[in-house]
Tab-separated table of C-alpha atoms and ligand atoms in Angstrom:
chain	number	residue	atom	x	y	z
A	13	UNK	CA	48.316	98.723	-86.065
A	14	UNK	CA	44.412	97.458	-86.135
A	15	UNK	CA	42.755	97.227	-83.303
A	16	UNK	CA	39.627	95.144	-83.579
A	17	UNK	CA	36.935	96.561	-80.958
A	18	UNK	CA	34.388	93.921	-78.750
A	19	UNK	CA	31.065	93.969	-79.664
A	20	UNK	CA	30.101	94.947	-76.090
A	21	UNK	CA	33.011	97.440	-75.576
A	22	UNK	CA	31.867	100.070	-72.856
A	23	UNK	CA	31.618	103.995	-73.672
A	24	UNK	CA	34.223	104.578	-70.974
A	25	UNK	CA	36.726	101.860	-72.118
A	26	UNK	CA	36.835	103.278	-75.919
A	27	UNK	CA	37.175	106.749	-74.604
A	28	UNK	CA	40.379	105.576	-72.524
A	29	UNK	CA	41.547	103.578	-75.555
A	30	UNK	CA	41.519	106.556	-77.526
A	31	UNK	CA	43.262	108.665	-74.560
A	32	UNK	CA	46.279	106.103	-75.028
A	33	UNK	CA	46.454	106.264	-78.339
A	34	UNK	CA	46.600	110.039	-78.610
A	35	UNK	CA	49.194	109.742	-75.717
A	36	UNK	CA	52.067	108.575	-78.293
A	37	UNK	CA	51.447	110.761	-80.558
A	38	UNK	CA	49.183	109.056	-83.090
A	39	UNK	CA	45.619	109.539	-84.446
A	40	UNK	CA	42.971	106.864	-84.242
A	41	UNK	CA	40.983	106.073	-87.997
A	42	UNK	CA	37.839	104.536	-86.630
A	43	UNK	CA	36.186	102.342	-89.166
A	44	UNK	CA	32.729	100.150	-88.514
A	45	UNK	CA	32.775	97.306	-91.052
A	46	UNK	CA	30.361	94.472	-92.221
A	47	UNK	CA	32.402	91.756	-89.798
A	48	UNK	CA	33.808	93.990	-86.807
A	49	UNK	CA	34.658	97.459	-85.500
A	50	UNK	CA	38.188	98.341	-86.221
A	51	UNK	CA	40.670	101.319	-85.182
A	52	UNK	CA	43.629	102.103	-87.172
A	53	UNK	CA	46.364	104.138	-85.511
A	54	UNK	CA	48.009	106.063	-87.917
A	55	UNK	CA	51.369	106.864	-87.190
A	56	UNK	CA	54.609	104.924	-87.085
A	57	UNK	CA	54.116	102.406	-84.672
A	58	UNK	CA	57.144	100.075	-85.348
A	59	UNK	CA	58.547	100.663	-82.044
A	60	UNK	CA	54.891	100.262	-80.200
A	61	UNK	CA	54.206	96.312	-79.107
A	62	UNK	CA	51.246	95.390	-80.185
A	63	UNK	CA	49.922	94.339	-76.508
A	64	UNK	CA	50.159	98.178	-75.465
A	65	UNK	CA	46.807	98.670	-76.732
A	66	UNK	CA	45.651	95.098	-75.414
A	67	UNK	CA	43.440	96.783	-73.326
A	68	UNK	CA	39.769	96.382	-71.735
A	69	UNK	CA	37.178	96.543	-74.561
A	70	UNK	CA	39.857	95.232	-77.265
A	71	UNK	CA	39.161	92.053	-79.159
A	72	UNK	CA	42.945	92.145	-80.962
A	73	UNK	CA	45.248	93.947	-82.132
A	74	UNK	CA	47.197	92.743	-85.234
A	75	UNK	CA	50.050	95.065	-87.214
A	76	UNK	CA	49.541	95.881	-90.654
A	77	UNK	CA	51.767	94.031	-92.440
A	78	UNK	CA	52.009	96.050	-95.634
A	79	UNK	CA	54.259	99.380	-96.203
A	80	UNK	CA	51.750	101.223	-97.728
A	81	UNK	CA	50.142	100.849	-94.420
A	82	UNK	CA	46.870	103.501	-94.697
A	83	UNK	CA	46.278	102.773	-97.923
A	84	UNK	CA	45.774	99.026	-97.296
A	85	UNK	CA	42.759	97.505	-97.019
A	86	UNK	CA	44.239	95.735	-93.485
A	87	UNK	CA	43.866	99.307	-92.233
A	88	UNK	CA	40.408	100.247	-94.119
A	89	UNK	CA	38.699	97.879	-95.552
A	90	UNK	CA	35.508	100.173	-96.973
A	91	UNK	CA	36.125	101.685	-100.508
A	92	UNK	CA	37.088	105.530	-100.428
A	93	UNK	CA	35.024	107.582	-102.040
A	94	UNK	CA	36.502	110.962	-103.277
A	95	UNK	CA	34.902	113.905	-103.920
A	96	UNK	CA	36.130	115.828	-106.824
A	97	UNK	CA	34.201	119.444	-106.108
A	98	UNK	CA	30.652	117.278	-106.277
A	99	UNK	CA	31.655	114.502	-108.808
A	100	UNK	CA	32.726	111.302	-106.510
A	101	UNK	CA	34.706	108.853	-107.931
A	102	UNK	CA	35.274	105.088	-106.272
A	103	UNK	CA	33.362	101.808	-105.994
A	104	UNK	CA	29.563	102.297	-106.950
A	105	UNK	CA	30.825	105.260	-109.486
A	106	UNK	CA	32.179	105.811	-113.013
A	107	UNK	CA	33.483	108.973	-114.350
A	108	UNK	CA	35.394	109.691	-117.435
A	109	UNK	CA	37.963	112.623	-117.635
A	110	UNK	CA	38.997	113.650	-121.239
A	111	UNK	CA	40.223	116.677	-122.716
A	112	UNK	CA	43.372	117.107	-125.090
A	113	UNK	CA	46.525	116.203	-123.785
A	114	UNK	CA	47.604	119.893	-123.891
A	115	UNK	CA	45.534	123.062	-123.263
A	116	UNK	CA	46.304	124.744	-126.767
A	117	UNK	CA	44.088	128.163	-126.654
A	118	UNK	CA	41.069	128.795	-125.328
A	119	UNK	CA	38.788	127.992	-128.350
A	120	UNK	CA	40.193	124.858	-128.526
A	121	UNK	CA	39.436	123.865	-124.491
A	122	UNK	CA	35.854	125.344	-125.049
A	123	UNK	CA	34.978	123.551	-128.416
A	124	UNK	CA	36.367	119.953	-126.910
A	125	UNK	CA	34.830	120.727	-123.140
A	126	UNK	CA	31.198	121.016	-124.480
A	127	UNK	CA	31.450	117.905	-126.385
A	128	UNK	CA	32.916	116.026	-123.903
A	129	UNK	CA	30.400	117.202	-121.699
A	130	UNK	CA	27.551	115.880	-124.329
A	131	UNK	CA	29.371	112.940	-124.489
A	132	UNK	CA	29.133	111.674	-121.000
A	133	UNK	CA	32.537	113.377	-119.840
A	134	UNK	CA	32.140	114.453	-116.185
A	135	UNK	CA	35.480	116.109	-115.367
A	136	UNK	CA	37.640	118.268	-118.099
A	137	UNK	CA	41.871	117.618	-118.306
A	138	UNK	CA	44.419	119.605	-120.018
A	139	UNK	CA	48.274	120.198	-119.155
A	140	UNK	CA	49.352	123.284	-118.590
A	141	UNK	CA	52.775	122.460	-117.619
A	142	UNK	CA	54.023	119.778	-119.690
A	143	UNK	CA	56.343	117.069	-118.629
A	144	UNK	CA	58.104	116.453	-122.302
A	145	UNK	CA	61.272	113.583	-123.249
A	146	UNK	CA	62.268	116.682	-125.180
A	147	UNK	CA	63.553	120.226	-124.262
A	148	UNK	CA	62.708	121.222	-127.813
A	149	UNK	CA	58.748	120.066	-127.311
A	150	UNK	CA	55.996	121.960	-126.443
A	151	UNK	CA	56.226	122.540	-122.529
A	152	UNK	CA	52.805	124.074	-121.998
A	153	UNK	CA	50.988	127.249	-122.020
A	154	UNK	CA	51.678	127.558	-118.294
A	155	UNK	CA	49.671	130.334	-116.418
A	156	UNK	CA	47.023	131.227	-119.095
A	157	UNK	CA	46.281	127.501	-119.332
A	158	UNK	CA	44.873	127.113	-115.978
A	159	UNK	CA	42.990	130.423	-117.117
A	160	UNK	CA	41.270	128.661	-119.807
A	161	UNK	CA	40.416	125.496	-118.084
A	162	UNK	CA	39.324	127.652	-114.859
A	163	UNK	CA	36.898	129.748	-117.614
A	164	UNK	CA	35.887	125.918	-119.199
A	165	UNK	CA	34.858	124.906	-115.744
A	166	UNK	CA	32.655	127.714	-115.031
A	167	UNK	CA	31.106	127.638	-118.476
A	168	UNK	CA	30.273	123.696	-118.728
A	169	UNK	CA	29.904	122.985	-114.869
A	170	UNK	CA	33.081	120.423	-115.549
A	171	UNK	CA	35.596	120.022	-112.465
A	172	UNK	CA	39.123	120.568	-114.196
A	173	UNK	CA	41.874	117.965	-113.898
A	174	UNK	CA	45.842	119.615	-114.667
A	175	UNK	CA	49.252	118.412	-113.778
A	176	UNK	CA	51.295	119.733	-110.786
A	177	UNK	CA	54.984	119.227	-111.705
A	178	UNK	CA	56.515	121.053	-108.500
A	179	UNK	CA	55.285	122.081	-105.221
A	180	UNK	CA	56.149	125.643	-106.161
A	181	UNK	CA	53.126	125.853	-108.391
A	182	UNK	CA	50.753	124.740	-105.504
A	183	UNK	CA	49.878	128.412	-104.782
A	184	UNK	CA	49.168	129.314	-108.587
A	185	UNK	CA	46.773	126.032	-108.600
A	186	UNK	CA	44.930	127.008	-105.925
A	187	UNK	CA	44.450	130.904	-107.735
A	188	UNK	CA	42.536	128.853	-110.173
A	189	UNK	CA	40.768	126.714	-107.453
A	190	UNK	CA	42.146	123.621	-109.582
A	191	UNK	CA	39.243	120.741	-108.998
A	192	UNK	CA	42.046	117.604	-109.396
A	193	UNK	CA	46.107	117.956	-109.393
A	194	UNK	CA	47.482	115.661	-111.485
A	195	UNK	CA	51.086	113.911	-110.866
A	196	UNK	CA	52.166	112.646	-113.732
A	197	UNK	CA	54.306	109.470	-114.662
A	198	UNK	CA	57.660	111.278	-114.152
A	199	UNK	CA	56.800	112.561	-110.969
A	200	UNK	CA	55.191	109.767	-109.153
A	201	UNK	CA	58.035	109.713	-107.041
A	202	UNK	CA	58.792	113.315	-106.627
A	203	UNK	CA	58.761	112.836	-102.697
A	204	UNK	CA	58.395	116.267	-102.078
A	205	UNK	CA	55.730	117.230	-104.147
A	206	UNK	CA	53.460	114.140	-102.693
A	207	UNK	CA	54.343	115.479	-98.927
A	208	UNK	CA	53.025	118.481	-99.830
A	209	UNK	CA	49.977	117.760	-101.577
A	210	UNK	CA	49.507	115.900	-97.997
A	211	UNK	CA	49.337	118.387	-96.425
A	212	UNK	CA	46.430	120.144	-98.842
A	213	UNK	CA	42.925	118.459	-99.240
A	214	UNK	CA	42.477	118.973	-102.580
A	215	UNK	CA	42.028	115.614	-104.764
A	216	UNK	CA	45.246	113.909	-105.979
A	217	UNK	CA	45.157	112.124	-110.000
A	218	UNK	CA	48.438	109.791	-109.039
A	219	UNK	CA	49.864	107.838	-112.257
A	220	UNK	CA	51.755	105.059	-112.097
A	221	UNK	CA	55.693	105.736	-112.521
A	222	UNK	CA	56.849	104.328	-116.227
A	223	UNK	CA	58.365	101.400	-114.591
A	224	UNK	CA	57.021	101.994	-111.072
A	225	UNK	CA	55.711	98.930	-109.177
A	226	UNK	CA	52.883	98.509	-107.661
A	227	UNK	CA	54.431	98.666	-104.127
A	228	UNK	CA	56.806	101.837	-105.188
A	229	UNK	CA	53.026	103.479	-106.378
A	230	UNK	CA	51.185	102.566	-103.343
A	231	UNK	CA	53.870	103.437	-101.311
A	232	UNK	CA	53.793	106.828	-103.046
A	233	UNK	CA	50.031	107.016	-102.237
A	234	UNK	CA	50.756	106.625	-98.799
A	235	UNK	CA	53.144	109.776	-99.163
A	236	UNK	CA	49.918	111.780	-99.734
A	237	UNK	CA	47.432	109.807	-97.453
A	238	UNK	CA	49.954	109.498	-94.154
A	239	UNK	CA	50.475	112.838	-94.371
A	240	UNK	CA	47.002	114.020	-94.076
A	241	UNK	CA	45.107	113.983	-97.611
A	242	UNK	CA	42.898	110.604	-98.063
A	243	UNK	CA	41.667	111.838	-101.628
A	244	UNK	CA	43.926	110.467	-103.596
A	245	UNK	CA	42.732	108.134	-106.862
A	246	UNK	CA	44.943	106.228	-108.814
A	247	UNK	CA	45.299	105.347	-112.250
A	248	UNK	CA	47.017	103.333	-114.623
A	249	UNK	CA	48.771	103.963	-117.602
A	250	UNK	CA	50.850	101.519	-118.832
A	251	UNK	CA	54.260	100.556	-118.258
A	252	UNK	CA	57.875	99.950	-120.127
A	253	UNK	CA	58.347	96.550	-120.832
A	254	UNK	CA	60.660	94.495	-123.049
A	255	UNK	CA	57.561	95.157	-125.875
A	256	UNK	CA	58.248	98.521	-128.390
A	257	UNK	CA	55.123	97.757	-130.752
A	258	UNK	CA	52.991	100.281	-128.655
A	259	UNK	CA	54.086	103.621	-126.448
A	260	UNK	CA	52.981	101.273	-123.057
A	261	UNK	CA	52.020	97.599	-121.632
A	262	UNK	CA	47.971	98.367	-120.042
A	263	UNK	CA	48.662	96.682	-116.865
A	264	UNK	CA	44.900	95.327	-116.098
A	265	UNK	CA	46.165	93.129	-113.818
A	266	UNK	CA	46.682	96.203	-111.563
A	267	UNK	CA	43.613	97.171	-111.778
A	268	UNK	CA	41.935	94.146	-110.371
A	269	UNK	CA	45.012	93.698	-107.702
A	270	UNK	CA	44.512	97.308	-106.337
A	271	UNK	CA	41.360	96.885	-106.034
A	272	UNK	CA	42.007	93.697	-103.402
A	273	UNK	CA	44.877	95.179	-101.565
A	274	UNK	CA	43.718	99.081	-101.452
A	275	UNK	CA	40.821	101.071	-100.521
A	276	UNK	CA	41.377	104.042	-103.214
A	277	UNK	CA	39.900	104.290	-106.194
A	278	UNK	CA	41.658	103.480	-109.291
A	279	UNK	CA	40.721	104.374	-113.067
A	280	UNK	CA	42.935	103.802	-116.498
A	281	UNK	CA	44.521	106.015	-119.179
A	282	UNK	CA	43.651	103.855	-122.347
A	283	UNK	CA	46.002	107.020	-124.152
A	284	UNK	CA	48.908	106.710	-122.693
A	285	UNK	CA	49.056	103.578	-121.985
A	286	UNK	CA	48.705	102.641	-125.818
A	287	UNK	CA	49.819	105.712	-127.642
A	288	UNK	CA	47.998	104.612	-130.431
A	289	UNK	CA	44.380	105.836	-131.348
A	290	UNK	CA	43.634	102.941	-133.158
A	291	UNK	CA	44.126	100.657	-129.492
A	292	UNK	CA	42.353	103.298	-127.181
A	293	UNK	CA	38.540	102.199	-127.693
A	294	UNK	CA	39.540	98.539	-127.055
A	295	UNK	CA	41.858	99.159	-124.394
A	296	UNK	CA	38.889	101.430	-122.379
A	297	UNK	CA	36.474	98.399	-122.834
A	298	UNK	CA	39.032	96.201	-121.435
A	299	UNK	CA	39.488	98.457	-118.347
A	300	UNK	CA	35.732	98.849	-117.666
A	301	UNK	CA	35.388	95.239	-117.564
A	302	UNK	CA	38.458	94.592	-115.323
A	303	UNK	CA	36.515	96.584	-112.825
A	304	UNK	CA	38.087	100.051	-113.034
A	305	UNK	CA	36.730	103.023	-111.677
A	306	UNK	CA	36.957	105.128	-114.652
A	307	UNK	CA	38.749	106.422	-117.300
A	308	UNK	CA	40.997	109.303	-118.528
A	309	UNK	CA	40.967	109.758	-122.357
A	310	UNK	CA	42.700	112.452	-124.249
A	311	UNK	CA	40.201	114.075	-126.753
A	312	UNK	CA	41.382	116.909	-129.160
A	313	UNK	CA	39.259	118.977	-131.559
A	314	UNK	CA	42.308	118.197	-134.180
A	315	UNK	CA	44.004	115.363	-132.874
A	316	UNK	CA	46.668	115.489	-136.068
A	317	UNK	CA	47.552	118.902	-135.254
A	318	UNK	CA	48.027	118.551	-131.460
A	319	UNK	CA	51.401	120.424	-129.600
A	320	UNK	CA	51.615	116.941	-127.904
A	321	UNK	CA	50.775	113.504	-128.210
A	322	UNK	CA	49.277	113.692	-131.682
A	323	UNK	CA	49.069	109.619	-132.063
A	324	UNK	CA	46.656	109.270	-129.241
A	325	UNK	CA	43.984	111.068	-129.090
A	326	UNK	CA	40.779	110.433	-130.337
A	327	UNK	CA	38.173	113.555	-132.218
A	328	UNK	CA	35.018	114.222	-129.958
A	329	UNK	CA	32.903	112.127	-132.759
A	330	UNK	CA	35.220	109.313	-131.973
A	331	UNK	CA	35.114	109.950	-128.076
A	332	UNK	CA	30.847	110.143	-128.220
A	333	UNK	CA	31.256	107.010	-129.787
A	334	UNK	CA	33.532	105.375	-127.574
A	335	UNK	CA	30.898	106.648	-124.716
A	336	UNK	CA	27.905	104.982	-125.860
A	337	UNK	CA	29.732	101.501	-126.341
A	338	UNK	CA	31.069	102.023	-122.835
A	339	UNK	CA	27.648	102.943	-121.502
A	340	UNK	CA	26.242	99.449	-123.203
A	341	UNK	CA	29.159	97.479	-121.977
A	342	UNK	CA	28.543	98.606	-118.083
A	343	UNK	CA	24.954	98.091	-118.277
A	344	UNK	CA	25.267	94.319	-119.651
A	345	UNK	CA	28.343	93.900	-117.042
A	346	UNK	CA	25.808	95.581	-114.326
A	347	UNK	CA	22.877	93.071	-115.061
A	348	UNK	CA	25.592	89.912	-115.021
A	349	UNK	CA	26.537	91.223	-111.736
A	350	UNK	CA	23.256	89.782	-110.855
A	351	UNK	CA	23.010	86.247	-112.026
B	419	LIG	C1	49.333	113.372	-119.483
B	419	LIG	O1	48.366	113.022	-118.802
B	419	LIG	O2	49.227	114.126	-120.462
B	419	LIG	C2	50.654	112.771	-119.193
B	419	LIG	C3	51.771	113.397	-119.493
B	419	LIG	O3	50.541	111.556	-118.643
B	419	LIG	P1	51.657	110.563	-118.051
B	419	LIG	O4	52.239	111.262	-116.874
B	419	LIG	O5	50.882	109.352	-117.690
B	419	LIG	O6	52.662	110.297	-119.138
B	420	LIG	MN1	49.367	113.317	-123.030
């Protein structure tokens, strides 16, 4: 439910607004946009009529008509911004994770996190746990993985973005005071892994599901937000369609759709949404001018010799590259911006 404040509400009339709305049960998200004042009571208010709040003070109250209720822009309209241990990501921002697909050893995370790092890169990713098709794959160094990225961190001054597969590892994470938990494709609707990273405040990376709408993903980001943690960011990386010439389908049209119906940031995986090296440095063009966010590129020191996704990713020399193109290709989308 939105409540839309008068201009000339009275101190004593908002105080008893928000004495009613803490009487049900529910919370009050008070946000002061360009065009009016708004509350949003979070909460399930289906069986609350909208003229209960109709009170003294109140311009209107309307119900939000979307699912995905606190993630809507109907309920907040200005952009999140979230804070990734001093690294914010959202509207007015760009930030590029990269890192190999899979933490490998520890000279390999240190070798690619210093170039990255030269390169532009302002957050480090590696899996520890890996979600593989195969039994028979590579599954992850598991504990010493976080290790190594935890050590990278400190050393380079990166934050350190890994994927959570179950809510059991939520303790181990925070041992290693993990910057960003990842969920992963497979897991975006692991219902209750997302209630629980609610009920932490650490940053959530949520990919889109491999055929996951865009309703079924925002509804999963309300899993997170409703239940207490705003900082999530989403990101796209390409879905299964009827096409096989490529791993994915880079759905761009969801990044300039999310951006109209919901407040979070969202960035794109160019690498898994291709699976194909040769398609990544177009694809993450394509993404910065559809408006995203940011990006999340897989970079290996020996991309043919990688324990996972070997196709994808690109050398640091290719990455730096990739950087500097980007870098041109904001600034002349940043000076349009003006005409
Ligand atoms: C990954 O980031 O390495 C990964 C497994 O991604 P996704 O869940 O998008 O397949
Ligand atoms: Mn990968």
């Amino acid at each position: 439910m939105i409540i839309t404040l008068k201009d000339d509400m009275k101190p004593e009339q908002y105080t008893s607004l928000l004495e009613r709305i803490k009487s049900k049960g529910f919370e009050a998200n008070f946000d002061r946009g360009k065009e009016a004042t708004v509350i949003g009571v979070r909460g399930d208010t289906r069986k609350i009529e909208e003229n209960y709040f109709m009170v003294d003070g109140v311009k209107s109250v309307k119900r939000v008509s979307k699912r995905w209720k606190e993630v809507s822009r109907e309920f907040k309209n200005a952009d999140t911004i979230v804070d990734v241990s001093g690294v914010k990501l959202g509207n007015g921002y760009f930030n590029v994770i990269a890192g190999p697909c899979s933490v490998e050893s520890e000279e390999q995370i240190m070798d690619v996190a210093e170039k990255v790092k030269k390169a532009g890169a302002t957050l480090l990713r590696g899996g520890a746990f890996k979600p593989r098709s195969s039994p028979y794959d590579f599954q992850g160094l598991g504990e010493p993985a976080l290790e190594i990225l935890a050590k990278a961190r400190d050393k380079f001054n990166l934050p350190i973005v890994t994927e959570i597969m179950e809510a059991e590892h939520l303790e181990l994470f925070s041992t290693y005071d993990i910057d960003m938990y990842q969920v992963g494709a497979r897991n975006m609707q692991n219902f209750n892994l997302l209630k629980k990273l609610g009920s932490i405040n650490k940053p959530v990376l949520l990919k889109r599901g491999l055929s996951g709408t865009i309703d079924e993903w925002l509804s999963c980001a309300e899993y997170i937000v409703a239940n207490g943690n705003p900082n999530v960011v989403l990101c796209e990386r390409g879905i299964r369609t009827f096409e096989t010439a490529y791993r994915n389908v880079l759905d761009l049209n969801a990044v300039a759709y999310v951006k109209e119906v919901s407040h979070l940031p969202i960035i794109v995986d160019p690498s898994h949404a291709t699976g194909k090296l040769s398609l990544v440095p177009d694809m993450s063009k394509a993404a910065v001018a559809a408006g995203a966010h940011g990006l999340l590129l897989e970079v290996h020191p020996d991309p043919k010799n990688a324990l996972s996704d070997a196709n994808q990713q690109l050398t640091p020399e290719q990455f730096s590259k990739l950087m500097k193109d980007i870098t041109l290709l904001s600034g002349i989308l940043y000076l349009q911006s003006f005409d």
